[in-house]
Each structure stands twice: as C-alpha cells, then as structure tokens.
Amino acid sequence: MRHATVYIDRQALRYNLNRVKQLAPHAKIVSMVKANAYGHGIKDCLAALETTDSFGVACLAEALEIRDEGYTQSITLIEGVFSQDEMPIVIEKNLECVVHHAQQIKWLLEYKTQYITQKLKVWIKLNSGMNRLGFKPDEIIEVIQQLQHQGFHCVLTMHFANADVPDHPMNQRQIDQLITIKTACAPIEISCCNSAAIFNWPELHFDYVRPGIMLYGASPFAEQNIHQLDLKPVMRFTAHIMALNTIKAGEHIGYGSLYTAKTDMTVAIVSIGYGDGYPRAFIAQNFVALGQQLFPIVGRVSMDMLAIDVTDRDIAIDTEIELWGHTRLVDEVASANGTIGYELLCRLSNRPIRKVIS
Ligand SMILES: Cc1ncc(COP(=O)(O)O)c(C=O)c1O
C-alpha cells in the first residue's frame, strides 16, 4: 500500500481555538473554514470547532456543507452572494452576507421582507485600501445608513492588507479609516481582525474576530513561528520510504538531472510528490524530517516521488517520513519554496489518505 497520509489532530484545533478565546476574550469568534478548512477537510474539522460562535466561508457551497452536517451556528458568506438566485437559499439556510457592491444591495432589498423577518445581519465591507472588495470610505456611510433605515442589522467589516507586517504604514491608514466610519455610524458592530491582527492589536478586536490560519496551527507571520505564538500544528503530512539506492559520485538524480552527487551516496525514494500537493521545485535547502532529524531533498520532486539523501544513515524501507507537521513546520517548507503555509495547506490534493486523530 502506498503510504501518503494527512493526519488531522482535532485536539490541536481545539487548543488553537482556545488560544483565540484567550487572546480575544470579549469578541465573538468567526472561525474561517473556507477552502475546505484551509485544506484540512471541513467535515473533519467542524467537530473540533463546535464552541465557535460562527463560521466564515467564501461561498454558498461551503456554507451548505456546514448546514448539511447539522451545525446551526451562524455562518457568514464573507464575499456575499455571487448572483441573485443565491438569495432564497441564503434565507432558507439562515446565512449572513457580506455586502461589498451596489448590485448586492439591490438583490438584498428585493428579498428584504423575508430577510428582515429572520432578523439576520448584513456585513458591510469597507474598502480601506486593499482595493479588493468593499465600498470606499466616501460612499459607505450612506450605504450603512440606507440599510439601517431599511431595518437591517449592520456590521461594519474590513480586512487588513498587511496585518502580517505590524509596522507597515498601510495598517494605521486602514485603522484610521475604520475608526472614522465607526464614529460616523455609531452605534455599530465592527469586525476587522484576522489571525495576524488578533495578535497585533487587542484594541481592535471589537465585536467579532475572524481567525483562519492560526486555528490550523500555522503562523500568519514570516518572523514568528507557531511555538513563539503558542499554537499547535493541526496537520501532519507523512509518507514512507519505498526504495533505497546507492549512487556514485558524478551521477544525477531525478527529472532534468538537476542534482549531481559530489560523492558516493545513499538515496531514499519517498512516496510523495507534487501530485499529492508537495511543491515541485528543486530547492537547495529543502528538508523532510525523520524523527527529530532533517534530511535534504535531492533533485526535482516528481509527481509521485521525491529523493532524500540518507548517506551513512541506518534507514530501512517503509520508514515513515514527515513532510510537514511537528519537526518540519509547514511554514518552514513554505518559506523554503518561496510561498506561505496557507498555500501549501490549501493545495494538498485528495490523493493522500486522511486520518483524524480526535
Ligand atoms: C475576509 C477575511 N477574514 C479573515 C480571514 C482569515 O485570515 P487569516 O487566515 O490570515 O487569519 C480571511 C482569509 O483570507 C479573509 O479573507
């Protein structure tokens, strides 16, 4: 059997959710479970998140997965609806919508009676400089007043473009804009903190925080690892050694023959590749873990296999290797590959077997 396994540790997920509660004791928690719970498997994660106040998802299909599992907490569609035909389902399934565009207001108002009867909230998105979604500061006050006047319960929301870089000058500009709008629309509920912002600015937790990556035990910061943040990794990604080869100095390894052995060496072939979601590039400083030790990857990663240098080590076929998890953190693999932990977690394929540790 090919051993390529993703272990999901629900205790770690519970621990990280409790970390959010510790850091933001007065805010409600919207646990971000979009993109299949950042690649962890939404169904496997929900049970460990049952004490969250709410869930955040990117689209209706993701919200319906949660409702189909029987969870009744509120769910926010953080990009709102994409078309008018989603509105009746939003109402039927008791979902909350972000409103970031005039078109969405039109759709909302057409369903106003039913929506308000159920006393649901709408989250009005401020574009404070990220220029992705939202109303500009000079238009949002009117939007909020209009919706409040129509009887909606409005939450003012925004997203930081640089929360992972606490002293980035854009942060203060975004905060200033939020506070100006908050003051103009008072009293109004507010939500602006993702994981990095939860750590950076306790004074900005307001009514709802929206943790994502920290729940899964990866770091939102390049300069601080999860041990420094007191988070636990939820995912452990492993594979086994399927072959051991000796190669002579001067011989090459893998596609493109990019790696040339400087001396005679022993190479272990591990049953994992980019078809499973491990990054393909051949990077000089890329490692996997065996126990507490790190072993360098040699040559380009293939679709189903990669090679590691195990010269002078007493290692047998079928030994388990950790791609990321406890010894080798996903953030370290990401950084070696010029990306972020978020991307590696989200782009895992469904080929590895999934096992839940409760
Ligand atoms: C609007 C919004 N809020 C919160 C989050 C969670 O961010 P993080 O995973 O950095 O905590 C995201 C993630 O992309 C988001 O788009």
mmCIF file of C-alpha atoms and ligand atoms in Angstrom:
data_model
loop_
_atom_site.group_PDB
_atom_site.id
_atom_site.type_symbol
_atom_site.label_atom_id
_atom_site.label_comp_id
_atom_site.label_asym_id
_atom_site.label_seq_id
_atom_site.Cartn_x
_atom_site.Cartn_y
_atom_site.Cartn_z
ATOM 1 C CA MET A 1 0.000 0.000 0.000
ATOM 2 C CA ARG A 2 1.216 3.498 -0.836
ATOM 3 C CA HIS A 3 1.593 5.361 2.423
ATOM 4 C CA ALA A 4 0.889 9.033 1.911
ATOM 5 C CA THR A 5 -1.133 10.274 4.854
ATOM 6 C CA VAL A 6 -2.560 13.511 6.167
ATOM 7 C CA TYR A 7 -3.272 13.320 9.894
ATOM 8 C CA ILE A 8 -5.706 15.896 11.298
ATOM 9 C CA ASP A 9 -5.319 16.452 15.022
ATOM 10 C CA ARG A 10 -8.602 17.749 16.413
ATOM 11 C CA GLN A 11 -7.106 18.300 19.876
ATOM 12 C CA ALA A 12 -4.669 20.748 18.316
ATOM 13 C CA LEU A 13 -7.546 22.517 16.571
ATOM 14 C CA ARG A 14 -9.426 22.825 19.872
ATOM 15 C CA TYR A 15 -6.259 24.122 21.515
ATOM 16 C CA ASN A 16 -5.811 26.804 18.858
ATOM 17 C CA LEU A 17 -9.468 27.854 19.097
ATOM 18 C CA ASN A 18 -8.970 28.245 22.837
ATOM 19 C CA ARG A 19 -5.893 30.381 22.104
ATOM 20 C CA VAL A 20 -8.157 32.715 20.103
ATOM 21 C CA LYS A 21 -10.591 32.841 23.042
ATOM 22 C CA GLN A 22 -7.709 33.659 25.397
ATOM 23 C CA LEU A 23 -6.416 36.428 23.127
ATOM 24 C CA ALA A 24 -9.832 37.912 22.294
ATOM 25 C CA PRO A 25 -11.992 37.119 25.330
ATOM 26 C CA HIS A 26 -14.623 39.756 24.608
ATOM 27 C CA ALA A 27 -15.151 39.203 20.902
ATOM 28 C CA LYS A 28 -17.298 36.607 19.180
ATOM 29 C CA ILE A 29 -15.295 34.181 17.040
ATOM 30 C CA VAL A 30 -15.989 33.656 13.370
ATOM 31 C CA SER A 31 -13.858 30.581 12.589
ATOM 32 C CA MET A 32 -12.728 30.743 8.976
ATOM 33 C CA VAL A 33 -13.325 27.359 7.377
ATOM 34 C CA LYS A 34 -13.284 28.415 3.741
ATOM 35 C CA ALA A 35 -11.299 26.431 1.161
ATOM 36 C CA ASN A 36 -12.181 23.146 2.868
ATOM 37 C CA ALA A 37 -10.946 24.457 6.222
ATOM 38 C CA TYR A 38 -7.665 25.614 4.672
ATOM 39 C CA GLY A 39 -7.188 22.164 3.151
ATOM 40 C CA HIS A 40 -7.761 20.292 6.416
ATOM 41 C CA GLY A 41 -11.168 18.920 5.435
ATOM 42 C CA ILE A 42 -14.159 20.895 6.632
ATOM 43 C CA LYS A 43 -16.111 17.864 7.802
ATOM 44 C CA ASP A 44 -13.172 16.607 9.843
ATOM 45 C CA CYS A 45 -12.694 19.997 11.479
ATOM 46 C CA LEU A 46 -16.232 21.049 12.404
ATOM 47 C CA ALA A 47 -16.473 18.794 15.456
ATOM 48 C CA ALA A 48 -13.421 20.455 16.983
ATOM 49 C CA LEU A 49 -14.834 23.917 16.305
ATOM 50 C CA GLU A 50 -18.242 23.380 17.837
ATOM 51 C CA THR A 51 -17.658 26.017 20.526
ATOM 52 C CA THR A 52 -17.041 28.743 17.959
ATOM 53 C CA ASP A 53 -19.722 31.425 17.706
ATOM 54 C CA SER A 54 -19.830 31.349 13.952
ATOM 55 C CA PHE A 55 -18.178 30.145 10.731
ATOM 56 C CA GLY A 56 -16.773 32.152 7.823
ATOM 57 C CA VAL A 57 -16.886 30.759 4.276
ATOM 58 C CA ALA A 58 -16.221 32.111 0.792
ATOM 59 C CA CYS A 59 -19.303 30.811 -0.987
ATOM 60 C CA LEU A 60 -22.701 29.205 -0.656
ATOM 61 C CA ALA A 61 -21.473 25.676 -1.435
ATOM 62 C CA GLU A 62 -19.142 25.846 1.563
ATOM 63 C CA ALA A 63 -21.938 27.116 3.813
ATOM 64 C CA LEU A 64 -24.225 24.292 2.692
ATOM 65 C CA GLU A 65 -21.598 21.701 3.635
ATOM 66 C CA ILE A 66 -21.743 23.034 7.193
ATOM 67 C CA ARG A 67 -25.537 23.067 7.319
ATOM 68 C CA ASP A 68 -25.646 19.548 5.812
ATOM 69 C CA GLU A 69 -23.511 18.356 8.727
ATOM 70 C CA GLY A 70 -26.194 19.694 11.075
ATOM 71 C CA TYR A 71 -24.376 22.715 12.509
ATOM 72 C CA THR A 72 -26.708 25.557 13.423
ATOM 73 C CA GLN A 73 -24.219 28.317 14.320
ATOM 74 C CA SER A 74 -24.359 31.446 12.254
ATOM 75 C CA ILE A 75 -22.388 31.362 9.013
ATOM 76 C CA THR A 76 -21.103 34.432 7.196
ATOM 77 C CA LEU A 77 -20.576 34.444 3.440
ATOM 78 C CA ILE A 78 -17.509 36.684 3.506
ATOM 79 C CA GLU A 79 -17.877 37.626 -0.152
ATOM 80 C CA GLY A 80 -21.671 37.729 -0.022
ATOM 81 C CA VAL A 81 -23.793 36.269 -2.798
ATOM 82 C CA PHE A 82 -22.478 35.978 -6.352
ATOM 83 C CA SER A 83 -25.890 36.070 -8.053
ATOM 84 C CA GLN A 84 -29.491 36.809 -7.204
ATOM 85 C CA ASP A 85 -30.565 33.162 -7.312
ATOM 86 C CA GLU A 86 -28.474 32.522 -4.195
ATOM 87 C CA MET A 87 -30.647 34.826 -2.090
ATOM 88 C CA PRO A 88 -33.540 32.410 -1.386
ATOM 89 C CA ILE A 89 -31.028 29.775 -0.236
ATOM 90 C CA VAL A 90 -29.317 32.315 1.998
ATOM 91 C CA ILE A 91 -32.664 32.977 3.644
ATOM 92 C CA GLU A 92 -33.721 29.345 3.853
ATOM 93 C CA LYS A 93 -30.368 28.301 5.378
ATOM 94 C CA ASN A 94 -30.216 31.238 7.752
ATOM 95 C CA LEU A 95 -26.914 32.666 6.475
ATOM 96 C CA GLU A 96 -25.369 36.103 6.930
ATOM 97 C CA CYS A 97 -23.998 38.008 3.950
ATOM 98 C CA VAL A 98 -21.224 40.442 3.382
ATOM 99 C CA VAL A 99 -22.344 43.279 1.110
ATOM 100 C CA HIS A 100 -19.462 44.772 -0.843
ATOM 101 C CA HIS A 101 -21.111 46.070 -4.006
ATOM 102 C CA ALA A 102 -24.169 48.093 -5.089
ATOM 103 C CA GLN A 103 -25.526 45.129 -7.041
ATOM 104 C CA GLN A 104 -25.664 43.043 -3.873
ATOM 105 C CA ILE A 105 -27.695 45.781 -2.162
ATOM 106 C CA LYS A 106 -30.254 45.580 -4.962
ATOM 107 C CA TRP A 107 -30.540 41.802 -4.549
ATOM 108 C CA LEU A 108 -30.777 42.186 -0.776
ATOM 109 C CA LEU A 109 -33.531 44.779 -0.965
ATOM 110 C CA GLU A 110 -35.588 42.547 -3.240
ATOM 111 C CA TYR A 111 -35.580 39.918 -0.514
ATOM 112 C CA LYS A 112 -35.808 42.460 2.290
ATOM 113 C CA THR A 113 -39.061 41.349 3.827
ATOM 114 C CA GLN A 114 -38.050 37.748 4.239
ATOM 115 C CA TYR A 115 -34.538 38.639 5.304
ATOM 116 C CA ILE A 116 -35.570 41.072 7.996
ATOM 117 C CA THR A 117 -38.270 38.775 9.306
ATOM 118 C CA GLN A 118 -35.487 36.420 10.262
ATOM 119 C CA LYS A 119 -33.517 39.271 11.913
ATOM 120 C CA LEU A 120 -30.270 38.362 10.166
ATOM 121 C CA LYS A 121 -27.230 40.556 9.900
ATOM 122 C CA VAL A 122 -25.513 42.012 6.892
ATOM 123 C CA TRP A 123 -21.822 42.772 6.982
ATOM 124 C CA ILE A 124 -20.976 45.969 5.125
ATOM 125 C CA LYS A 125 -17.478 45.826 3.733
ATOM 126 C CA LEU A 126 -15.216 48.861 3.872
ATOM 127 C CA ASN A 127 -12.536 49.148 1.199
ATOM 128 C CA SER A 128 -9.930 50.887 3.316
ATOM 129 C CA GLY A 129 -7.060 50.441 0.895
ATOM 130 C CA MET A 130 -6.786 46.795 -0.037
ATOM 131 C CA ASN A 131 -8.810 47.569 -3.172
ATOM 132 C CA ARG A 132 -10.207 44.099 -3.486
ATOM 133 C CA LEU A 133 -13.790 44.289 -2.237
ATOM 134 C CA GLY A 134 -15.872 46.911 -0.476
ATOM 135 C CA PHE A 135 -17.313 50.396 -0.510
ATOM 136 C CA LYS A 136 -14.935 53.360 -0.474
ATOM 137 C CA PRO A 137 -14.890 55.485 2.702
ATOM 138 C CA ASP A 138 -16.776 58.305 0.977
ATOM 139 C CA GLU A 139 -19.678 56.032 -0.019
ATOM 140 C CA ILE A 140 -20.004 53.531 2.822
ATOM 141 C CA ILE A 141 -21.699 55.822 5.363
ATOM 142 C CA GLU A 142 -24.607 56.340 3.014
ATOM 143 C CA VAL A 143 -24.794 52.601 2.311
ATOM 144 C CA ILE A 144 -24.891 51.775 6.023
ATOM 145 C CA GLN A 145 -27.487 54.457 6.750
ATOM 146 C CA GLN A 146 -29.636 53.216 3.879
ATOM 147 C CA LEU A 147 -29.532 49.613 5.092
ATOM 148 C CA GLN A 148 -30.072 50.577 8.726
ATOM 149 C CA HIS A 149 -33.019 52.668 7.645
ATOM 150 C CA GLN A 150 -34.412 49.625 5.811
ATOM 151 C CA GLY A 151 -34.239 47.719 9.106
ATOM 152 C CA PHE A 152 -31.066 45.676 8.614
ATOM 153 C CA HIS A 153 -28.683 44.879 11.465
ATOM 154 C CA CYS A 154 -25.387 46.113 10.001
ATOM 155 C CA VAL A 155 -21.867 45.046 10.963
ATOM 156 C CA LEU A 156 -19.038 47.218 9.644
ATOM 157 C CA THR A 157 -16.216 44.980 8.415
ATOM 158 C CA MET A 158 -12.836 45.356 6.739
ATOM 159 C CA HIS A 159 -9.719 43.313 6.023
ATOM 160 C CA PHE A 160 -6.080 44.329 6.515
ATOM 161 C CA ALA A 161 -3.732 44.172 3.550
ATOM 162 C CA ASN A 162 -0.595 43.998 5.723
ATOM 163 C CA ALA A 163 -1.537 42.685 9.167
ATOM 164 C CA ASP A 164 1.369 40.235 8.905
ATOM 165 C CA VAL A 165 3.757 43.225 8.909
ATOM 166 C CA PRO A 166 2.660 45.082 12.066
ATOM 167 C CA ASP A 167 4.596 48.277 11.406
ATOM 168 C CA HIS A 168 3.577 48.605 7.754
ATOM 169 C CA PRO A 169 2.325 52.193 7.223
ATOM 170 C CA MET A 170 -0.853 50.988 5.458
ATOM 171 C CA ASN A 171 -2.122 49.450 8.710
ATOM 172 C CA GLN A 172 -2.554 52.768 10.500
ATOM 173 C CA ARG A 173 -4.231 54.287 7.426
ATOM 174 C CA GLN A 174 -6.725 51.425 7.327
ATOM 175 C CA ILE A 175 -7.355 51.674 11.083
ATOM 176 C CA ASP A 176 -7.919 55.447 10.864
ATOM 177 C CA GLN A 177 -10.476 54.981 8.097
ATOM 178 C CA LEU A 178 -12.295 52.294 10.041
ATOM 179 C CA ILE A 179 -12.468 54.436 13.182
ATOM 180 C CA THR A 180 -13.759 57.427 11.214
ATOM 181 C CA ILE A 181 -16.586 55.344 9.724
ATOM 182 C CA LYS A 182 -17.279 53.652 13.062
ATOM 183 C CA THR A 183 -17.674 57.051 14.734
ATOM 184 C CA ALA A 184 -19.923 58.361 11.971
ATOM 185 C CA CYS A 185 -22.185 55.290 12.129
ATOM 186 C CA ALA A 186 -22.180 54.695 15.907
ATOM 187 C CA PRO A 187 -23.502 52.572 17.424
ATOM 188 C CA ILE A 188 -22.453 49.816 15.027
ATOM 189 C CA GLU A 189 -20.807 46.413 15.440
ATOM 190 C CA ILE A 190 -17.299 46.020 13.990
ATOM 191 C CA SER A 191 -15.093 43.190 12.695
ATOM 192 C CA CYS A 192 -11.603 43.702 11.280
ATOM 193 C CA CYS A 193 -9.181 41.154 12.757
ATOM 194 C CA ASN A 194 -7.779 38.102 11.013
ATOM 195 C CA SER A 195 -5.160 35.946 12.789
ATOM 196 C CA ALA A 196 -2.268 38.402 12.490
ATOM 197 C CA ALA A 197 -4.450 41.310 13.615
ATOM 198 C CA ILE A 198 -5.731 39.292 16.598
ATOM 199 C CA PHE A 199 -2.109 39.007 17.784
ATOM 200 C CA ASN A 200 -1.117 42.567 16.876
ATOM 201 C CA TRP A 201 -3.955 44.757 18.056
ATOM 202 C CA PRO A 202 -6.050 43.643 21.041
ATOM 203 C CA GLU A 203 -7.684 47.095 20.987
ATOM 204 C CA LEU A 204 -9.143 46.299 17.545
ATOM 205 C CA HIS A 205 -10.863 43.023 18.397
ATOM 206 C CA PHE A 206 -14.219 44.817 18.698
ATOM 207 C CA ASP A 207 -17.317 42.593 18.307
ATOM 208 C CA TYR A 208 -16.135 39.745 16.048
ATOM 209 C CA VAL A 209 -12.680 38.341 15.227
ATOM 210 C CA ARG A 210 -12.096 36.165 12.156
ATOM 211 C CA PRO A 211 -9.222 33.739 12.780
ATOM 212 C CA GLY A 212 -8.161 31.473 9.950
ATOM 213 C CA ILE A 213 -4.585 30.269 9.705
ATOM 214 C CA MET A 214 -3.910 30.349 13.464
ATOM 215 C CA LEU A 215 -6.710 27.828 14.043
ATOM 216 C CA TYR A 216 -4.823 25.343 11.898
ATOM 217 C CA GLY A 217 -1.540 25.872 13.731
ATOM 218 C CA ALA A 218 0.385 27.747 11.088
ATOM 219 C CA SER A 219 1.847 31.204 11.566
ATOM 220 C CA PRO A 220 0.483 34.364 9.957
ATOM 221 C CA PHE A 221 3.928 35.958 10.393
ATOM 222 C CA ALA A 222 7.159 35.328 8.483
ATOM 223 C CA GLU A 223 9.245 36.211 11.531
ATOM 224 C CA GLN A 224 7.423 34.297 14.285
ATOM 225 C CA ASN A 225 6.870 30.569 14.327
ATOM 226 C CA ILE A 226 3.977 28.697 15.908
ATOM 227 C CA HIS A 227 5.976 27.810 19.011
ATOM 228 C CA GLN A 228 6.536 31.511 19.700
ATOM 229 C CA LEU A 229 2.810 32.114 19.162
ATOM 230 C CA ASP A 230 1.801 29.124 21.303
ATOM 231 C CA LEU A 231 -0.125 27.345 18.555
ATOM 232 C CA LYS A 232 -0.160 23.633 17.729
ATOM 233 C CA PRO A 233 0.035 22.187 14.202
ATOM 234 C CA VAL A 234 -3.232 20.532 13.224
ATOM 235 C CA MET A 235 -1.934 18.777 10.101
ATOM 236 C CA ARG A 236 0.844 16.223 9.903
ATOM 237 C CA PHE A 237 1.719 15.118 6.364
ATOM 238 C CA THR A 238 3.712 11.903 6.011
ATOM 239 C CA ALA A 239 4.886 9.308 3.504
ATOM 240 C CA HIS A 240 7.090 6.238 3.588
ATOM 241 C CA ILE A 241 10.428 5.265 2.065
ATOM 242 C CA MET A 242 9.737 2.974 -0.898
ATOM 243 C CA ALA A 243 13.272 2.369 -2.243
ATOM 244 C CA LEU A 244 16.910 2.798 -1.215
ATOM 245 C CA ASN A 245 19.567 3.338 -3.882
ATOM 246 C CA THR A 246 23.294 3.804 -3.879
ATOM 247 C CA ILE A 247 24.619 6.182 -6.483
ATOM 248 C CA LYS A 248 28.149 7.055 -7.480
ATOM 249 C CA ALA A 249 29.828 10.462 -7.445
ATOM 250 C CA GLY A 250 29.016 12.269 -10.671
ATOM 251 C CA GLU A 251 25.652 10.557 -11.201
ATOM 252 C CA HIS A 252 22.428 12.580 -11.309
ATOM 253 C CA ILE A 253 19.043 12.311 -9.603
ATOM 254 C CA GLY A 254 15.563 12.953 -10.967
ATOM 255 C CA TYR A 255 13.998 14.856 -13.886
ATOM 256 C CA GLY A 256 16.254 17.374 -15.540
ATOM 257 C CA SER A 257 19.253 15.701 -13.851
ATOM 258 C CA LEU A 258 19.472 18.833 -11.697
ATOM 259 C CA TYR A 259 21.280 17.178 -8.803
ATOM 260 C CA THR A 260 24.763 15.753 -9.236
ATOM 261 C CA ALA A 261 26.246 13.560 -6.491
ATOM 262 C CA LYS A 262 29.521 15.020 -5.234
ATOM 263 C CA THR A 263 30.464 11.741 -3.542
ATOM 264 C CA ASP A 264 29.059 8.214 -3.475
ATOM 265 C CA MET A 265 25.780 8.425 -1.603
ATOM 266 C CA THR A 266 22.675 6.567 -0.427
ATOM 267 C CA VAL A 267 19.382 7.982 -1.594
ATOM 268 C CA ALA A 268 15.932 7.096 -0.230
ATOM 269 C CA ILE A 269 12.925 7.442 -2.526
ATOM 270 C CA VAL A 270 9.855 8.676 -0.632
ATOM 271 C CA SER A 271 6.328 8.000 -1.900
ATOM 272 C CA ILE A 272 5.151 11.599 -2.174
ATOM 273 C CA GLY A 273 5.207 14.175 -4.936
ATOM 274 C CA TYR A 274 3.557 17.196 -6.450
ATOM 275 C CA GLY A 275 0.549 15.015 -7.340
ATOM 276 C CA ASP A 276 -0.090 14.922 -3.598
ATOM 277 C CA GLY A 277 0.489 18.641 -3.137
ATOM 278 C CA TYR A 278 4.166 18.731 -2.202
ATOM 279 C CA PRO A 279 5.907 21.607 -4.066
ATOM 280 C CA ARG A 280 7.827 20.518 -7.170
ATOM 281 C CA ALA A 281 10.742 22.933 -7.343
ATOM 282 C CA PHE A 282 14.231 21.697 -6.591
ATOM 283 C CA ILE A 283 15.455 23.978 -3.815
ATOM 284 C CA ALA A 284 18.943 23.605 -2.357
ATOM 285 C CA GLN A 285 17.731 23.963 1.248
ATOM 286 C CA ASN A 286 14.597 21.829 1.397
ATOM 287 C CA PHE A 287 14.211 19.161 4.036
ATOM 288 C CA VAL A 288 11.944 16.409 5.276
ATOM 289 C CA ALA A 289 12.022 15.046 8.827
ATOM 290 C CA LEU A 290 12.659 11.611 10.186
ATOM 291 C CA GLY A 291 12.139 11.652 13.938
ATOM 292 C CA GLN A 292 13.876 14.791 15.134
ATOM 293 C CA GLN A 293 16.348 14.843 12.243
ATOM 294 C CA LEU A 294 16.143 16.695 8.953
ATOM 295 C CA PHE A 295 17.169 15.161 5.623
ATOM 296 C CA PRO A 296 17.739 17.174 2.431
ATOM 297 C CA ILE A 297 15.661 16.600 -0.678
ATOM 298 C CA VAL A 298 17.939 15.936 -3.651
ATOM 299 C CA GLY A 299 16.802 16.564 -7.211
ATOM 300 C CA ARG A 300 13.490 17.761 -8.524
ATOM 301 C CA VAL A 301 10.302 16.482 -6.874
ATOM 302 C CA SER A 302 8.306 14.206 -9.241
ATOM 303 C CA MET A 303 4.541 13.684 -9.380
ATOM 304 C CA ASP A 304 4.600 10.651 -7.041
ATOM 305 C CA MET A 305 8.094 10.576 -5.537
ATOM 306 C CA LEU A 306 10.933 12.574 -4.141
ATOM 307 C CA ALA A 307 14.508 11.627 -3.205
ATOM 308 C CA ILE A 308 16.356 12.375 0.032
ATOM 309 C CA ASP A 309 19.987 11.995 0.968
ATOM 310 C CA VAL A 310 20.344 9.328 3.690
ATOM 311 C CA THR A 311 24.047 8.621 3.208
ATOM 312 C CA ASP A 312 25.619 6.882 6.254
ATOM 313 C CA ARG A 313 22.251 6.558 7.997
ATOM 314 C CA ASP A 314 20.783 3.247 9.048
ATOM 315 C CA ILE A 315 17.366 3.579 7.448
ATOM 316 C CA ALA A 316 15.012 0.850 6.229
ATOM 317 C CA ILE A 317 12.410 0.674 3.504
ATOM 318 C CA ASP A 318 8.926 1.600 4.809
ATOM 319 C CA THR A 319 10.256 4.100 7.366
ATOM 320 C CA GLU A 320 7.842 7.000 7.888
ATOM 321 C CA ILE A 321 8.979 10.460 6.779
ATOM 322 C CA GLU A 322 7.322 13.722 7.831
ATOM 323 C CA LEU A 323 6.863 16.228 5.002
ATOM 324 C CA TRP A 324 5.450 18.792 7.391
ATOM 325 C CA GLY A 325 3.855 18.715 10.804
ATOM 326 C CA HIS A 326 5.804 18.693 14.064
ATOM 327 C CA THR A 327 9.545 18.599 13.351
ATOM 328 C CA ARG A 328 9.385 20.276 9.949
ATOM 329 C CA LEU A 329 6.788 23.044 10.164
ATOM 330 C CA VAL A 330 4.606 23.765 7.133
ATOM 331 C CA ASP A 331 5.735 27.395 7.354
ATOM 332 C CA GLU A 332 9.376 26.279 7.010
ATOM 333 C CA VAL A 333 8.586 24.206 3.905
ATOM 334 C CA ALA A 334 6.621 27.148 2.512
ATOM 335 C CA SER A 335 9.378 29.628 3.156
ATOM 336 C CA ALA A 336 11.988 27.323 1.530
ATOM 337 C CA ASN A 337 9.697 27.169 -1.512
ATOM 338 C CA GLY A 338 9.012 30.906 -1.721
ATOM 339 C CA THR A 339 5.393 30.699 -0.591
ATOM 340 C CA ILE A 340 3.264 30.732 2.566
ATOM 341 C CA GLY A 341 1.868 27.932 4.716
ATOM 342 C CA TYR A 342 -1.657 28.898 3.639
ATOM 343 C CA GLU A 343 -0.930 27.906 0.040
ATOM 344 C CA LEU A 344 0.678 24.546 0.825
ATOM 345 C CA LEU A 345 -2.194 23.580 3.140
ATOM 346 C CA CYS A 346 -4.897 24.640 0.690
ATOM 347 C CA ARG A 347 -3.427 22.993 -2.365
ATOM 348 C CA LEU A 348 -2.947 19.485 -0.956
ATOM 349 C CA SER A 349 -4.552 17.047 -3.342
ATOM 350 C CA ASN A 350 -7.104 14.471 -2.249
ATOM 351 C CA ARG A 351 -4.699 11.630 -3.026
ATOM 352 C CA PRO A 352 -3.124 11.221 0.432
ATOM 353 C CA ILE A 353 -5.228 9.146 2.843
ATOM 354 C CA ARG A 354 -6.794 11.252 5.588
ATOM 355 C CA LYS A 355 -6.860 10.140 9.188
ATOM 356 C CA VAL A 356 -8.446 12.082 12.020
ATOM 357 C CA ILE A 357 -6.964 11.999 15.491
ATOM 358 C CA SER A 358 -9.703 13.053 17.894
HETATM 359 C C1 LIG B 1 -12.192 38.494 4.998
HETATM 360 C C2 LIG B 1 -11.276 37.542 5.696
HETATM 361 N N1 LIG B 1 -11.277 37.498 7.038
HETATM 362 C C3 LIG B 1 -10.462 36.658 7.707
HETATM 363 C C4 LIG B 1 -9.595 35.818 7.043
HETATM 364 C C5 LIG B 1 -8.693 34.920 7.829
HETATM 365 O O1 LIG B 1 -7.362 35.303 7.647
HETATM 366 P P1 LIG B 1 -6.174 34.507 8.355
HETATM 367 O O2 LIG B 1 -6.194 33.139 7.775
HETATM 368 O O3 LIG B 1 -4.943 35.258 7.975
HETATM 369 O O4 LIG B 1 -6.472 34.509 9.813
HETATM 370 C C6 LIG B 1 -9.554 35.843 5.655
HETATM 371 C C7 LIG B 1 -8.620 34.983 4.931
HETATM 372 O O5 LIG B 1 -8.264 35.129 3.816
HETATM 373 C C8 LIG B 1 -10.425 36.723 4.952
HETATM 374 O O6 LIG B 1 -10.433 36.796 3.614
#
